[in-house]
Amino acid sequence: MRVLLFGPPGVGKGTQADLLSKKYNFIKFSMGDILREEVSLNTSLGSKVENYLIRGILVPDNIIFELVKNFLKKNKEAHILFDGFPRTLNQAQNLNKNLTQLGLSFEVALEMHLAEDEIVKRLINRRYCPKCNKIYNYATNPPKTNGVCDHCHTKLIKRSDDDTNTIKKRLQVYEEKTHPLVDYYKSLNVYNQINATGSQEDVFKKISEIIDAYINKR
Ligand code: AMP
C-alpha cells in the first residue's frame, strides 16, 4: 500500500507520518529528511541542495527524481508513506510513471489543511532531533527535558528554514507549486482532505479512519 501526505509546511505531516508508519508498518519516505541529512553529512549532493533549503525553495526536479527512483527500486515490496513528496505536478506525474513502470500504484493522497496563522505559530515553536528526526513543539508537544530529545537524548535544534521570512517564502511556494496537486489527485480519484486543527491524537484518528476505510474496501 502506498499513501501520500501533502500540505503546507508546519501542518504536522512529519509527526503524523511517524505515527502512521508505526501503526501501519509503512516505510516513511521524507524528502525533506533525506535532503537535510545530505546537507548535515556534507556530501556532494548536500552541497548542491543546501542553498535551496536555506532559501525555502524547491530543489530541482532532476535531483529529486534520482532520489525517488532509487528509493522505489529498493522498496518495491514495501508499504510506503510519502511525506513531502511530490511537491509539484511534474513530480506527481513522475511518481505515477515510476510506480507504473514497476507494476505498482498508489492508493491514498491526503491533504492536511490548517489556517495560516496556526501554521506560523507551529513552525516558530518547532524543534527537532537531528539524530532520530523526532519532532517537538514548544507550545503543544514539548520534550520532557527542555531542549533534549526524549527518545535519544540528543540536543534539539531549530531548523534554519523555520525563521519568519523563510516560512513566508515556503508558504508562497506551497500555494504556487504544491496546492495544484489537489486537482490532479481528484482527477485520479485518490484525493482526501482532513482538517489538521486539534491535537496530534485527533488528527491521527482522522487520518487512520481514511486509511482503514481504504483497507476495508480492498
Ligand atoms: P520539508 O522538510 O518537507 O519542509 O522540506 C524542507 C525543504 O526541502 C523544502 O523547503 C525544499 O527546499 C526541500 N524539499 C523537500 N521536499 C522537496 C521536494 N519534493 N521537491 C523539491 N524540494 C524539496
Short mmCIF file of C-alpha atoms and ligand atoms in Angstrom, two decimals:
data_model
loop_
_atom_site.label_atom_id
_atom_site.label_comp_id
_atom_site.label_asym_id
_atom_site.label_seq_id
_atom_site.Cartn_x
_atom_site.Cartn_y
_atom_site.Cartn_z
CA MET A 1 0.00 0.00 0.00
CA ARG A 2 1.22 3.47 -0.82
CA VAL A 3 -0.08 6.62 0.88
CA LEU A 4 0.92 10.20 0.27
CA LEU A 5 0.64 13.09 2.75
CA PHE A 6 0.78 16.64 1.50
CA GLY A 7 0.01 20.06 2.90
CA PRO A 8 1.80 23.29 3.77
CA PRO A 9 4.94 23.29 5.93
CA GLY A 10 4.12 23.10 9.64
CA VAL A 11 0.80 21.32 9.20
CA GLY A 12 2.13 18.24 11.04
CA LYS A 13 2.97 15.88 8.15
CA GLY A 14 6.23 14.65 9.71
CA THR A 15 4.65 13.91 13.09
CA GLN A 16 1.70 12.10 11.52
CA ALA A 17 3.99 10.23 9.14
CA ASP A 18 5.91 8.83 12.14
CA LEU A 19 2.73 7.75 13.94
CA LEU A 20 1.25 6.20 10.79
CA SER A 21 4.48 4.37 9.96
CA LYS A 22 4.39 2.67 13.35
CA LYS A 23 0.71 1.75 13.14
CA TYR A 24 0.62 0.51 9.54
CA ASN A 25 4.21 -0.62 9.09
CA PHE A 26 4.97 1.96 6.42
CA ILE A 27 8.47 2.85 5.33
CA LYS A 28 8.50 6.63 5.53
CA PHE A 29 9.92 8.45 2.56
CA SER A 30 10.53 12.03 3.72
CA MET A 31 12.24 14.06 1.05
CA GLY A 32 13.00 16.91 3.49
CA ASP A 33 14.70 14.49 5.95
CA ILE A 34 16.74 12.92 3.15
CA LEU A 35 17.91 16.30 1.86
CA ARG A 36 18.72 17.63 5.34
CA GLU A 37 20.75 14.53 6.08
CA GLU A 38 22.80 15.00 2.90
CA VAL A 39 23.48 18.59 3.98
CA SER A 40 24.48 17.63 7.52
CA LEU A 41 26.80 14.88 6.25
CA ASN A 42 28.45 17.37 3.85
CA THR A 43 28.02 15.05 0.87
CA SER A 44 28.39 16.36 -2.69
CA LEU A 45 24.61 16.12 -3.07
CA GLY A 46 24.27 18.03 0.21
CA SER A 47 26.39 20.90 -1.10
CA LYS A 48 24.24 21.05 -4.25
CA VAL A 49 20.93 21.30 -2.35
CA GLU A 50 21.87 23.32 0.72
CA ASN A 51 21.22 26.69 -0.84
CA TYR A 52 17.68 25.70 -1.87
CA LEU A 53 16.82 24.53 1.62
CA ILE A 54 18.19 27.71 3.20
CA ARG A 55 16.08 29.85 0.87
CA GLY A 56 12.92 27.75 1.30
CA ILE A 57 12.61 27.00 -2.41
CA LEU A 58 12.28 23.68 -4.16
CA VAL A 59 15.29 21.56 -5.10
CA PRO A 60 15.41 20.95 -8.89
CA ASP A 61 13.42 18.00 -10.19
CA ASN A 62 16.39 16.15 -11.73
CA ILE A 63 17.93 15.71 -8.25
CA ILE A 64 14.59 14.76 -6.70
CA PHE A 65 13.74 12.25 -9.46
CA GLU A 66 17.00 10.37 -8.99
CA LEU A 67 16.42 10.02 -5.24
CA VAL A 68 12.86 8.79 -5.74
CA LYS A 69 13.76 6.30 -8.44
CA ASN A 70 16.49 4.71 -6.30
CA PHE A 71 14.20 4.53 -3.32
CA LEU A 72 11.34 2.89 -5.25
CA LYS A 73 13.61 0.31 -6.82
CA LYS A 74 14.89 -0.71 -3.39
CA ASN A 75 11.44 -0.78 -1.79
CA LYS A 76 9.19 -2.38 -4.38
CA GLU A 77 7.53 -4.70 -1.90
CA ALA A 78 7.11 -2.20 0.90
CA HIS A 79 4.17 -0.25 2.24
CA ILE A 80 5.30 3.33 1.67
CA LEU A 81 4.25 6.64 3.16
CA PHE A 82 5.39 9.64 1.11
CA ASP A 83 5.90 12.75 3.25
CA GLY A 84 6.72 15.99 1.46
CA PHE A 85 6.89 14.40 -1.95
CA PRO A 86 5.58 15.14 -4.56
CA ARG A 87 5.66 18.94 -4.31
CA THR A 88 4.87 19.82 -7.94
CA LEU A 89 2.62 18.49 -10.68
CA ASN A 90 5.71 17.41 -12.58
CA GLN A 91 6.89 15.39 -9.56
CA ALA A 92 3.43 13.85 -9.12
CA GLN A 93 3.38 12.73 -12.74
CA ASN A 94 6.91 11.39 -12.45
CA LEU A 95 5.95 9.38 -9.35
CA ASN A 96 3.00 7.83 -11.17
CA LYS A 97 5.20 6.97 -14.13
CA ASN A 98 7.81 5.30 -11.90
CA LEU A 99 5.20 3.32 -10.00
CA THR A 100 3.51 2.16 -13.20
CA GLN A 101 6.86 1.04 -14.61
CA LEU A 102 7.38 -1.09 -11.51
CA GLY A 103 3.86 -2.51 -11.75
CA LEU A 104 2.74 -0.54 -8.69
CA SER A 105 0.14 2.10 -7.97
CA PHE A 106 -0.72 4.29 -5.07
CA GLU A 107 -3.96 4.39 -3.22
CA VAL A 108 -4.48 7.40 -0.95
CA ALA A 109 -3.44 11.07 -1.35
CA LEU A 110 -4.23 13.02 1.77
CA GLU A 111 -4.09 16.79 2.05
CA MET A 112 -3.71 18.22 5.57
CA HIS A 113 -5.26 21.65 5.94
CA LEU A 114 -4.59 24.32 8.60
CA ALA A 115 -5.12 28.10 8.91
CA GLU A 116 -2.02 30.15 8.09
CA ASP A 117 -1.66 31.88 11.49
CA GLU A 118 -1.68 28.47 13.20
CA ILE A 119 0.95 27.18 10.74
CA VAL A 120 3.28 30.09 11.50
CA LYS A 121 2.82 29.58 15.26
CA ARG A 122 3.63 25.88 14.94
CA LEU A 123 6.72 26.44 12.82
CA ILE A 124 8.18 29.11 15.09
CA ASN A 125 7.82 26.77 18.09
CA ARG A 126 9.09 23.68 16.26
CA ARG A 127 12.31 21.90 17.27
CA TYR A 128 13.66 18.60 16.01
CA CYS A 129 16.18 15.95 16.88
CA PRO A 130 18.98 15.85 14.28
CA LYS A 131 19.72 12.23 15.21
CA CYS A 132 16.35 10.43 15.19
CA ASN A 133 14.32 13.20 13.43
CA LYS A 134 11.66 13.24 16.15
CA ILE A 135 9.68 16.49 16.04
CA TYR A 136 8.65 18.58 19.07
CA ASN A 137 6.68 21.75 19.53
CA TYR A 138 7.38 24.02 22.48
CA ALA A 139 3.75 25.18 22.53
CA THR A 140 1.89 21.89 22.08
CA ASN A 141 4.27 18.95 22.41
CA PRO A 142 7.39 19.90 24.40
CA PRO A 143 10.14 17.38 25.27
CA LYS A 144 10.20 16.07 28.86
CA THR A 145 13.58 17.75 29.49
CA ASN A 146 13.93 21.21 28.00
CA GLY A 147 15.95 21.14 24.75
CA VAL A 148 16.68 17.38 24.77
CA CYS A 149 15.16 14.56 22.70
CA ASP A 150 13.03 12.19 24.86
CA HIS A 151 13.95 9.29 22.64
CA CYS A 152 17.75 9.50 22.12
CA HIS A 153 18.77 12.40 24.45
CA THR A 154 20.33 14.42 21.62
CA LYS A 155 20.24 18.23 21.84
CA LEU A 156 17.21 19.53 19.90
CA ILE A 157 17.68 22.13 17.18
CA LYS A 158 15.55 24.64 15.35
CA ARG A 159 15.52 24.17 11.59
CA SER A 160 17.32 27.01 9.86
CA ASP A 161 14.34 27.43 7.49
CA ASP A 162 11.91 27.89 10.40
CA ASP A 163 12.51 31.66 10.58
CA THR A 164 9.75 34.13 9.76
CA ASN A 165 10.99 35.19 6.30
CA THR A 166 11.73 31.68 5.07
CA ILE A 167 8.40 30.45 6.44
CA LYS A 168 6.63 33.10 4.34
CA LYS A 169 8.58 32.02 1.27
CA ARG A 170 7.82 28.33 1.86
CA LEU A 171 4.10 29.04 2.25
CA GLN A 172 4.13 31.00 -1.00
CA VAL A 173 5.96 28.15 -2.79
CA TYR A 174 3.37 25.72 -1.41
CA GLU A 175 0.44 27.76 -2.75
CA GLU A 176 2.02 28.19 -6.17
CA LYS A 177 3.59 24.80 -6.78
CA THR A 178 2.08 22.18 -4.49
CA HIS A 179 -1.54 23.19 -3.97
CA PRO A 180 -2.40 22.43 -7.64
CA LEU A 181 -1.90 18.74 -6.74
CA VAL A 182 -5.42 18.83 -5.28
CA ASP A 183 -7.00 18.85 -8.74
CA TYR A 184 -4.57 16.25 -10.03
CA TYR A 185 -5.34 13.77 -7.24
CA LYS A 186 -9.06 14.50 -7.50
CA SER A 187 -8.83 13.52 -11.16
CA LEU A 188 -7.18 10.22 -10.13
CA ASN A 189 -9.92 9.57 -7.53
CA VAL A 190 -7.47 9.23 -4.65
CA TYR A 191 -7.88 12.65 -3.01
CA ASN A 192 -8.88 13.14 0.64
CA GLN A 193 -8.67 16.23 2.82
CA ILE A 194 -8.54 16.47 6.60
CA ASN A 195 -8.61 19.44 8.90
CA ALA A 196 -5.32 19.36 10.85
CA THR A 197 -6.55 21.56 13.72
CA GLY A 198 -6.53 19.90 17.14
CA SER A 199 -4.26 17.51 18.96
CA GLN A 200 -1.87 15.07 17.30
CA GLU A 201 -4.12 12.25 18.54
CA ASP A 202 -7.26 13.80 16.97
CA VAL A 203 -5.54 14.29 13.63
CA PHE A 204 -4.05 10.80 13.76
CA LYS A 205 -7.52 9.35 14.37
CA LYS A 206 -8.96 11.19 11.36
CA ILE A 207 -6.18 10.02 9.05
CA SER A 208 -6.34 6.45 10.37
CA GLU A 209 -10.08 6.35 9.63
CA ILE A 210 -9.40 7.23 5.99
CA ILE A 211 -6.67 4.60 5.65
CA ASP A 212 -8.77 1.97 7.44
CA ALA A 213 -11.70 2.68 5.13
CA TYR A 214 -9.43 2.07 2.18
CA ILE A 215 -8.03 -1.16 3.69
CA ASN A 216 -11.53 -2.47 4.42
CA LYS A 217 -12.62 -1.74 0.86
CA ARG A 218 -9.81 -3.84 -0.70
P1 AMP B 1 10.26 19.87 4.39
O1 AMP B 1 11.09 19.15 5.40
O2 AMP B 1 9.27 18.95 3.72
O3 AMP B 1 9.63 21.12 4.95
O4 AMP B 1 11.26 20.36 3.23
C1 AMP B 1 12.32 21.24 3.52
C2 AMP B 1 12.93 21.75 2.21
O5 AMP B 1 13.46 20.64 1.47
C3 AMP B 1 11.96 22.45 1.27
O6 AMP B 1 11.78 23.82 1.61
C4 AMP B 1 12.71 22.28 -0.08
O7 AMP B 1 13.80 23.17 -0.17
C5 AMP B 1 13.27 20.87 0.06
N1 AMP B 1 12.32 19.83 -0.43
C6 AMP B 1 11.64 18.91 0.32
N2 AMP B 1 10.88 18.12 -0.46
C7 AMP B 1 11.08 18.53 -1.74
C8 AMP B 1 10.56 18.12 -3.00
N3 AMP B 1 9.67 17.11 -3.12
N4 AMP B 1 10.98 18.79 -4.11
C9 AMP B 1 11.89 19.80 -4.03
N5 AMP B 1 12.39 20.25 -2.87
C10 AMP B 1 12.00 19.63 -1.71
#
